[in-house]
Short mmCIF file of C-alpha atoms in Angstrom, two decimals:
data_model
loop_
_atom_site.label_atom_id
_atom_site.label_comp_id
_atom_site.label_asym_id
_atom_site.label_seq_id
_atom_site.Cartn_x
_atom_site.Cartn_y
_atom_site.Cartn_z
CA UNK A 833 181.38 71.39 213.77
CA UNK A 834 180.83 72.29 217.24
CA UNK A 835 177.64 72.67 219.11
CA UNK A 836 174.90 73.21 221.23
CA UNK A 837 172.14 71.04 222.53
CA UNK A 838 168.53 70.67 223.11
CA UNK A 839 166.79 67.78 224.89
CA UNK A 840 169.00 65.14 226.24
CA UNK A 841 170.37 62.69 223.63
CA UNK A 842 169.98 64.82 220.73
CA UNK A 843 172.95 66.09 218.77
CA UNK A 844 174.69 69.29 219.73
CA UNK A 845 173.89 72.15 217.63
CA UNK A 846 175.90 75.11 217.07
CA UNK A 847 175.81 78.61 218.44
CA UNK A 848 178.16 81.41 217.07
CA UNK A 849 180.77 80.69 219.68
CA UNK A 850 180.67 76.83 219.69
CA UNK A 851 180.65 76.73 215.87
CA UNK A 852 184.29 75.81 214.87
CA UNK A 853 185.66 78.53 212.78
CA UNK A 854 188.64 76.28 211.65
CA UNK A 855 189.53 72.58 211.55
CA UNK A 856 186.08 71.78 211.28
CA UNK A 857 186.76 67.97 210.84
CA UNK A 858 187.90 67.87 214.51
CA UNK A 859 184.20 68.76 215.65
CA UNK A 860 182.01 66.09 217.01
CA UNK A 861 178.05 66.85 217.36
CA UNK A 862 177.78 63.53 219.10
CA UNK A 863 176.39 64.26 222.64
CA UNK A 864 177.97 60.94 223.63
CA UNK A 865 181.53 62.10 222.80
CA UNK A 866 180.63 65.42 225.23
CA UNK A 867 179.80 62.87 227.87
CA UNK A 868 182.69 60.34 227.33
CA UNK A 869 185.15 63.56 227.56
CA UNK A 870 183.46 64.71 230.75
CA UNK A 871 182.96 61.40 232.41
CA UNK A 872 186.49 60.33 232.03
CA UNK A 873 188.01 63.57 233.20
CA UNK A 874 189.35 64.53 236.81
CA UNK A 875 189.48 68.11 236.83
CA UNK A 876 187.92 71.11 234.66
CA UNK A 877 189.25 74.75 234.12
CA UNK A 878 186.81 77.01 235.20
CA UNK A 879 186.91 80.51 233.32
CA UNK A 880 185.21 83.58 235.05
CA UNK A 881 185.61 87.08 234.40
CA UNK A 882 186.83 89.28 237.46
CA UNK A 883 187.02 93.04 237.17
CA UNK A 884 186.94 92.70 233.27
CA UNK A 885 189.84 90.31 233.02
CA UNK A 886 189.85 86.52 232.68
CA UNK A 887 190.77 84.16 235.42
CA UNK A 888 191.11 80.26 234.90
CA UNK A 889 191.18 77.92 237.81
CA UNK A 890 191.33 74.11 237.95
CA UNK A 891 188.59 72.78 239.91
CA UNK A 892 186.68 69.65 240.50
CA UNK A 893 183.23 68.79 238.76
CA UNK A 894 180.54 66.17 238.38
CA UNK A 895 177.85 65.48 235.78
CA UNK A 896 174.22 64.55 236.22
CA UNK A 897 172.44 64.22 233.19
CA UNK A 898 172.77 67.37 231.22
CA UNK A 899 174.05 69.34 234.24
CA UNK A 900 177.44 69.79 235.45
CA UNK A 901 178.16 70.72 239.03
CA UNK A 902 180.96 72.72 240.52
CA UNK A 903 181.54 73.37 244.12
CA UNK A 904 183.80 75.14 246.47
CA UNK A 905 184.09 77.08 249.92
CA UNK A 906 181.57 79.71 250.06
CA UNK A 907 184.39 82.11 250.56
CA UNK A 908 186.42 81.09 247.44
CA UNK A 909 186.95 84.21 245.26
CA UNK A 910 186.43 81.98 242.04
CA UNK A 911 183.08 80.59 243.15
CA UNK A 912 181.92 83.91 244.03
CA UNK A 913 182.85 85.14 240.84
CA UNK A 914 181.09 82.42 238.93
CA UNK A 915 177.96 82.50 240.81
CA UNK A 916 174.89 83.78 238.69
CA UNK A 917 177.61 84.62 236.05
CA UNK A 918 178.80 83.70 232.66
CA UNK A 919 181.38 80.93 232.93
CA UNK A 920 183.46 78.79 230.58
CA UNK A 921 184.15 75.16 231.53
CA UNK A 922 186.79 73.26 229.64
CA UNK A 923 188.01 69.77 230.17
CA UNK A 924 190.70 68.29 227.93
CA UNK A 925 192.47 64.86 227.66
CA UNK A 926 195.90 64.94 225.89
CA UNK A 927 196.32 61.58 224.29
CA UNK A 928 199.48 61.98 222.37
CA UNK A 929 201.95 64.16 220.87
CA UNK A 930 201.91 64.43 216.95
CA UNK A 931 205.01 64.60 215.42
CA UNK A 932 205.23 66.08 212.00
CA UNK A 933 207.82 66.46 209.50
CA UNK A 934 207.77 70.23 209.74
CA UNK A 935 207.82 72.15 212.92
CA UNK A 936 204.48 74.08 212.25
CA UNK A 937 202.46 70.83 211.66
CA UNK A 938 203.17 69.55 215.13
CA UNK A 939 200.14 69.00 216.99
CA UNK A 940 198.26 67.03 219.94
CA UNK A 941 195.87 64.11 219.85
CA UNK A 942 193.27 65.21 222.32
CA UNK A 943 189.70 65.05 223.27
CA UNK A 944 188.24 68.39 224.38
CA UNK A 945 185.01 69.84 225.76
CA UNK A 946 184.12 73.36 226.01
CA UNK A 947 181.01 74.34 227.88
CA UNK A 948 179.46 77.96 228.06
CA UNK A 949 176.66 79.25 230.27
CA UNK A 950 175.46 80.98 233.26
CA UNK A 951 176.21 79.05 236.61
CA UNK A 952 173.36 78.83 238.69
CA UNK A 953 173.77 78.87 242.69
CA UNK A 954 171.95 75.37 243.78
CA UNK A 955 169.57 76.12 246.78
CA UNK A 956 167.55 73.09 246.98
CA UNK A 957 169.24 70.70 249.50
CA UNK A 958 168.64 67.60 247.73
CA UNK A 959 169.95 69.00 244.52
CA UNK A 960 172.99 70.39 246.64
CA UNK A 961 173.67 66.77 247.73
CA UNK A 962 173.24 65.50 244.10
CA UNK A 963 176.02 67.92 243.16
CA UNK A 964 178.46 66.93 245.92
CA UNK A 965 177.66 63.22 245.15
CA UNK A 966 178.59 63.48 241.47
CA UNK A 967 181.54 65.72 242.38
CA UNK A 968 182.91 63.02 244.82
CA UNK A 969 182.30 60.20 242.41
CA UNK A 970 183.86 62.02 239.51
CA UNK A 971 187.11 62.22 241.58
CA UNK A 972 186.93 59.05 243.08
CA UNK A 973 184.21 56.39 242.27
CA UNK A 974 182.59 54.60 245.08
CA UNK A 975 183.54 56.96 247.69
CA UNK A 976 180.17 58.59 248.26
CA UNK A 977 178.99 55.44 249.73
CA UNK A 978 182.16 54.50 251.27
CA UNK A 979 183.38 57.71 253.22
CA UNK A 980 181.52 59.84 255.52
CA UNK A 981 178.79 62.16 253.91
CA UNK A 982 178.93 65.93 254.57
CA UNK A 983 177.36 67.00 257.77
CA UNK A 984 175.41 70.27 258.03
CA UNK A 985 178.34 72.25 259.10
CA UNK A 986 180.16 71.42 255.99
CA UNK A 987 177.09 71.78 253.75
CA UNK A 988 176.70 75.32 255.31
CA UNK A 989 180.47 76.36 254.28
CA UNK A 990 180.06 74.72 250.70
CA UNK A 991 178.72 76.60 247.69
CA UNK A 992 177.29 74.12 244.79
CA UNK A 993 176.97 75.86 241.19
CA UNK A 994 175.01 74.14 238.40
CA UNK A 995 175.93 74.61 234.57
CA UNK A 996 173.44 73.26 231.96
CA UNK A 997 175.27 71.39 229.14
CA UNK A 998 173.15 73.65 226.72
CA UNK A 999 175.95 75.12 224.94
CA UNK A 1000 178.97 72.99 224.32
CA UNK A 1001 181.68 72.29 221.81
CA UNK A 1002 183.54 68.83 221.42
CA UNK A 1003 186.54 68.63 219.48
CA UNK A 1004 188.68 65.44 219.00
CA UNK A 1005 191.86 65.05 217.25
CA UNK A 1006 193.29 61.55 216.54
CA UNK A 1007 195.82 59.84 214.34
CA UNK A 1008 198.77 60.77 211.93
CA UNK A 1009 200.26 64.05 211.52
CA UNK A 1010 199.14 66.03 208.36
CA UNK A 1011 202.12 67.35 206.47
CA UNK A 1012 202.51 69.42 203.52
CA UNK A 1013 202.49 67.25 200.35
CA UNK A 1014 206.31 68.04 199.57
CA UNK A 1015 207.40 67.30 203.00
CA UNK A 1016 206.43 63.46 202.88
CA UNK A 1017 209.67 63.04 201.15
CA UNK A 1018 211.71 64.34 203.94
CA UNK A 1019 214.04 62.04 205.79
CA UNK A 1020 212.26 62.84 209.07
CA UNK A 1021 210.50 60.27 211.33
CA UNK A 1022 206.91 61.20 211.83
CA UNK A 1023 204.03 59.57 213.85
CA UNK A 1024 202.51 59.89 217.36
CA UNK A 1025 204.00 59.54 220.63
CA UNK A 1026 201.17 58.58 222.86
CA UNK A 1027 200.54 59.52 226.49
CA UNK A 1028 199.42 57.01 228.79
CA UNK A 1029 197.77 57.90 232.08
CA UNK A 1030 197.77 55.17 234.66
CA UNK A 1031 196.77 54.83 238.38
CA UNK A 1032 199.72 54.02 240.65
CA UNK A 1033 199.67 51.88 243.71
CA UNK A 1034 197.63 53.29 246.53
CA UNK A 1035 199.63 55.04 249.25
CA UNK A 1036 198.14 54.93 252.56
CA UNK A 1037 197.76 57.96 254.89
CA UNK A 1038 200.51 57.91 257.44
CA UNK A 1039 197.77 58.03 260.18
CA UNK A 1040 195.79 55.14 258.82
CA UNK A 1041 194.42 52.99 261.58
CA UNK A 1042 195.72 49.45 261.62
CA UNK A 1043 193.78 46.72 259.85
CA UNK A 1044 192.05 48.76 257.02
CA UNK A 1045 192.74 47.33 253.80
CA UNK A 1046 192.55 49.16 250.48
CA UNK A 1047 189.02 48.77 249.16
CA UNK A 1048 188.71 47.30 245.60
CA UNK A 1049 186.97 50.52 244.19
CA UNK A 1050 190.24 52.27 245.04
CA UNK A 1051 193.02 49.66 244.62
CA UNK A 1052 191.20 48.19 241.42
CA UNK A 1053 190.38 51.46 239.67
CA UNK A 1054 191.14 51.38 235.94
CA UNK B 1349 201.04 82.78 249.41
CA UNK B 1350 200.95 83.45 245.64
CA UNK B 1351 202.93 85.77 244.01
CA UNK B 1352 204.42 88.34 241.51
CA UNK B 1353 207.86 88.77 240.37
CA UNK B 1354 210.27 91.21 239.95
CA UNK B 1355 213.60 90.41 238.15
CA UNK B 1356 214.51 86.88 237.19
CA UNK B 1357 215.32 84.42 239.88
CA UNK B 1358 213.70 86.68 242.56
CA UNK B 1359 210.81 85.25 244.67
CA UNK B 1360 207.43 85.88 243.45
CA UNK B 1361 205.62 88.40 245.40
CA UNK B 1362 201.90 88.93 245.52
CA UNK B 1363 199.35 91.09 243.78
CA UNK B 1364 195.76 91.20 245.12
CA UNK B 1365 194.55 88.66 242.68
CA UNK B 1366 197.56 86.22 242.94
CA UNK B 1367 197.33 86.58 246.98
CA UNK B 1368 195.95 83.14 248.21
CA UNK B 1369 192.71 83.94 250.10
CA UNK B 1370 192.56 80.40 251.38
CA UNK B 1371 194.73 77.31 251.71
CA UNK B 1372 197.83 79.61 251.96
CA UNK B 1373 200.13 76.84 253.05
CA UNK B 1374 199.70 75.36 249.45
CA UNK B 1375 201.23 78.55 247.89
CA UNK B 1376 204.90 78.64 246.85
CA UNK B 1377 206.71 82.01 246.35
CA UNK B 1378 209.79 79.97 244.56
CA UNK B 1379 210.15 81.05 241.12
CA UNK B 1380 211.81 77.74 240.50
CA UNK B 1381 208.35 76.13 241.22
CA UNK B 1382 206.77 78.16 238.69
CA UNK B 1383 209.45 77.26 236.24
CA UNK B 1384 209.13 73.61 236.95
CA UNK B 1385 205.27 73.58 236.55
CA UNK B 1386 205.45 75.31 233.23
CA UNK B 1387 208.38 73.31 231.89
CA UNK B 1388 206.95 69.97 232.51
CA UNK B 1389 203.64 70.76 231.32
CA UNK B 1390 202.33 70.18 227.68
CA UNK B 1391 199.16 72.48 227.17
CA UNK B 1392 198.05 75.34 228.99
CA UNK B 1393 194.48 76.78 229.32
CA UNK B 1394 194.29 80.27 227.80
CA UNK B 1395 191.67 82.30 229.27
CA UNK B 1396 190.13 85.33 227.11
CA UNK B 1397 187.05 87.67 227.46
CA UNK B 1398 184.82 87.64 224.39
CA UNK B 1399 181.97 89.80 224.46
CA UNK B 1400 182.25 90.14 228.12
CA UNK B 1401 182.14 86.44 228.82
CA UNK B 1402 184.98 84.17 229.55
CA UNK B 1403 186.50 81.74 227.12
CA UNK B 1404 188.85 78.79 228.08
CA UNK B 1405 190.82 76.95 225.39
CA UNK B 1406 193.46 74.51 225.68
CA UNK B 1407 196.55 75.43 223.63
CA UNK B 1408 200.36 74.91 223.37
CA UNK B 1409 202.97 77.32 224.87
CA UNK B 1410 206.44 77.60 225.48
CA UNK B 1411 208.84 79.59 227.84
CA UNK B 1412 211.90 81.45 227.26
CA UNK B 1413 213.35 83.03 230.34
CA UNK B 1414 210.55 85.13 232.01
CA UNK B 1415 208.34 85.22 228.93
CA UNK B 1416 205.62 82.74 227.95
CA UNK B 1417 204.95 82.32 224.15
CA UNK B 1418 201.64 81.30 222.78
CA UNK B 1419 200.87 80.84 218.84
CA UNK B 1420 198.04 80.04 216.75
CA UNK B 1421 196.45 80.81 213.35
CA UNK B 1422 196.27 84.52 212.54
CA UNK B 1423 192.55 83.72 211.88
CA UNK B 1424 191.80 81.80 215.21
CA UNK B 1425 189.21 83.58 217.35
CA UNK B 1426 191.02 82.88 220.74
CA UNK B 1427 194.31 84.31 219.45
CA UNK B 1428 192.48 87.46 218.16
CA UNK B 1429 190.74 87.78 221.55
CA UNK B 1430 194.03 87.46 223.27
CA UNK B 1431 196.00 89.83 221.31
CA UNK B 1432 197.03 92.92 223.39
CA UNK B 1433 194.30 92.08 225.80
CA UNK B 1434 194.17 90.76 229.45
CA UNK B 1435 194.63 86.86 229.40
CA UNK B 1436 195.09 84.32 231.96
CA UNK B 1437 197.13 81.09 231.36
CA UNK B 1438 196.84 78.20 233.68
CA UNK B 1439 198.87 74.89 233.71
CA UNK B 1440 198.35 72.30 236.16
CA UNK B 1441 199.60 68.69 236.77
CA UNK B 1442 197.33 66.34 238.68
CA UNK B 1443 199.55 63.86 240.79
CA UNK B 1444 196.90 61.91 242.44
CA UNK B 1445 193.67 61.58 244.00
CA UNK B 1446 193.38 62.35 247.75
CA UNK B 1447 191.03 59.89 249.48
CA UNK B 1448 189.96 61.19 252.87
CA UNK B 1449 187.65 59.59 255.47
CA UNK B 1450 184.89 62.12 254.75
CA UNK B 1451 183.67 63.07 251.22
CA UNK B 1452 184.06 66.83 251.63
CA UNK B 1453 187.73 66.52 252.52
CA UNK B 1454 188.53 64.78 249.23
CA UNK B 1455 191.08 66.61 247.22
CA UNK B 1456 193.76 66.31 244.36
CA UNK B 1457 197.50 66.49 244.80
CA UNK B 1458 198.54 68.97 242.11
CA UNK B 1459 201.17 71.57 241.05
CA UNK B 1460 199.41 74.47 239.22
CA UNK B 1461 200.58 77.83 237.93
CA UNK B 1462 198.36 80.67 237.14
CA UNK B 1463 199.71 83.63 235.09
CA UNK B 1464 197.82 86.96 234.48
CA UNK B 1465 198.97 89.65 232.11
CA UNK B 1466 198.45 91.42 228.80
CA UNK B 1467 199.44 89.35 225.72
CA UNK B 1468 201.69 91.37 223.38
CA UNK B 1469 201.53 90.43 219.57
CA UNK B 1470 205.25 89.72 218.72
CA UNK B 1471 206.26 91.54 215.58
CA UNK B 1472 210.10 91.31 215.76
CA UNK B 1473 211.02 88.34 213.37
CA UNK B 1474 213.89 86.79 215.66
CA UNK B 1475 211.46 86.94 218.55
CA UNK B 1476 208.73 85.30 216.70
CA UNK B 1477 211.29 82.49 215.78
CA UNK B 1478 212.15 82.23 219.32
CA UNK B 1479 208.57 81.81 220.58
CA UNK B 1480 208.02 79.29 217.64
CA UNK B 1481 211.13 77.47 219.11
CA UNK B 1482 210.18 77.05 222.50
CA UNK B 1483 206.69 76.17 221.67
CA UNK B 1484 207.93 73.23 219.54
CA UNK B 1485 210.41 72.24 221.88
CA UNK B 1486 207.95 72.28 224.77
CA UNK B 1487 205.52 69.71 223.13
CA UNK B 1488 208.54 67.82 221.47
CA UNK B 1489 211.85 68.43 222.69
CA UNK B 1490 214.68 67.95 219.99
CA UNK B 1491 212.09 68.67 217.11
CA UNK B 1492 213.12 72.19 216.29
CA UNK B 1493 216.53 71.05 215.09
CA UNK B 1494 215.05 67.88 213.56
CA UNK B 1495 211.96 68.77 211.60
CA UNK B 1496 211.65 71.25 208.88
CA UNK B 1497 211.66 74.94 210.22
CA UNK B 1498 208.67 77.20 209.46
CA UNK B 1499 208.99 78.92 205.98
CA UNK B 1500 207.78 82.20 205.01
CA UNK B 1501 204.20 81.29 204.17
CA UNK B 1502 203.83 79.51 207.41
CA UNK B 1503 205.21 82.45 209.34
CA UNK B 1504 202.91 84.86 207.75
CA UNK B 1505 199.94 82.81 208.79
CA UNK B 1506 201.01 82.41 212.43
CA UNK B 1507 200.59 84.77 215.27
CA UNK B 1508 202.84 84.68 218.33
CA UNK B 1509 201.90 86.26 221.63
CA UNK B 1510 204.18 86.97 224.36
CA UNK B 1511 202.97 87.13 228.18
CA UNK B 1512 205.43 88.26 230.74
CA UNK B 1513 205.83 86.01 233.84
CA UNK B 1514 205.17 89.01 235.87
CA UNK B 1515 202.04 88.19 237.87
CA UNK B 1516 201.80 84.36 238.61
CA UNK B 1517 200.69 82.24 241.52
CA UNK B 1518 201.79 78.70 242.08
CA UNK B 1519 199.82 76.11 244.21
CA UNK B 1520 201.14 72.81 245.05
CA UNK B 1521 199.44 70.16 247.13
CA UNK B 1522 201.23 67.05 248.27
CA UNK B 1523 200.60 64.18 250.64
CA UNK B 1524 198.09 62.71 252.87
CA UNK B 1525 194.45 63.96 253.26
CA UNK B 1526 193.52 66.23 256.04
CA UNK B 1527 190.57 64.94 258.08
CA UNK B 1528 188.69 66.23 260.82
CA UNK B 1529 190.21 64.89 264.11
CA UNK B 1530 187.04 62.71 265.06
CA UNK B 1531 187.17 61.14 261.64
CA UNK B 1532 190.62 59.50 262.25
CA UNK B 1533 188.77 56.60 264.19
CA UNK B 1534 186.40 55.84 261.34
CA UNK B 1535 187.07 52.24 259.64
CA UNK B 1536 187.65 53.94 256.41
CA UNK B 1537 190.59 53.53 254.14
CA UNK B 1538 192.60 56.91 253.47
CA UNK B 1539 195.42 57.89 251.50
CA UNK B 1540 196.55 58.86 248.00
CA UNK B 1541 195.98 57.13 244.63
CA UNK B 1542 198.88 58.27 242.38
CA UNK B 1543 198.13 59.38 238.79
CA UNK B 1544 201.27 58.38 236.64
CA UNK B 1545 201.64 59.80 233.24
CA UNK B 1546 204.10 58.05 230.90
CA UNK B 1547 205.14 57.87 227.19
CA UNK B 1548 203.88 55.04 225.16
CA UNK B 1549 205.60 53.41 222.28
CA UNK B 1550 205.91 55.62 219.11
CA UNK B 1551 203.44 54.87 216.43
CA UNK B 1552 204.92 55.41 212.93
CA UNK B 1553 202.87 57.69 210.53
CA UNK B 1554 200.97 55.50 208.13
CA UNK B 1555 202.81 57.35 205.32
CA UNK B 1556 206.19 57.25 206.80
CA UNK B 1557 209.11 56.37 204.26
CA UNK B 1558 210.94 53.06 204.67
CA UNK B 1559 214.03 53.06 206.60
CA UNK B 1560 213.51 55.98 208.99
CA UNK B 1561 214.07 55.05 212.45
CA UNK B 1562 212.71 56.56 215.68
CA UNK B 1563 215.12 59.13 216.71
CA UNK B 1564 216.36 58.94 220.33
CA UNK B 1565 214.78 62.10 221.43
CA UNK B 1566 211.56 60.73 220.51
CA UNK B 1567 211.70 57.10 221.49
CA UNK B 1568 213.97 57.81 224.44
CA UNK B 1569 211.63 60.53 225.94
CA UNK B 1570 211.32 60.45 229.66
#
């Protein structure tokens, strides 16, 4: 199953385009799964239509309750195309490669969220700051209170878009390959090769002033 | 810069939608960079237009020369929407989080390829097998020769699409944050937090026959 929402905290309920046509067992109607996929991601893939053709661009995002925020330079083509237009935002985590006994049943263990909706240009200054805060915190938790906040000039050059988490689908695949019955006898190894993503050691800016240590919220990030 | 191609091996040269409007220094016109981004990825984000609205779905892919292959069940909505239609395929690697002294200059170190074009439904049986081979090998190198190959029934249920690497843009960001001149004096740590992706230890299928060891092409994958 896949899903749309009503009030916060309620299960996602489907619309025609979020209802899974296939592999229904991979859908989740749990709103917490949607939050988990979004909150543990770093970038999303923003889909817009430009001159009738699709354009998919990787970009940052952040979530505040049931609103997803995107931002960009007021001059950016993708942001202009997304403004007050239908968009699709997709976030996916790849957790491992599923190695089956037959080529066709190879797959990926993943957690994925797809959100559809109209992207509203945020004009309220307080909401714009909320958007920029959650965008910054998504990429780098703790940095909104640590780094210099945006000034007037920067705010004037930045467009913030809001997308409600009203129409969303969540798909999750976990575990073993699913092979055809007769293939389980084949002398072929099958299983999952996990993909592990970790933070490395922080690399200081070449121009870093002396005597500034890596803060715990960066060096201790898990 | 960003880019389109002519013959294999030549630099990518721009079209209006692949020419970078901003951050031109992040573009690469090197076709080898395009190959590198594609060849080291696991999934792509396929953008299609359905009823005038964008849809972005994560999916597998593979490359043979200057052709990208996609596949899916003949019943899959996204595949039907992509068939003989304009699509956009995006592959991105996130290499690290760029921590600047100001919130607005936070960024991501990444390598990204965006490909535009019309997806052709492959009908030639030999080319269909080539597509499925490179798709399998992209996800799991060595498996095309190791696992059972697709049979007639499986082939009949599988659609293979081909997208030429004719119109593509490559963007790469590496290195330190770029802060405003006056911010370099701030007592704020700045630099890059690398994101490292590694293969974990293979997890055997619960139904694996006894006595089948993990092959080197899986267990030794780097």
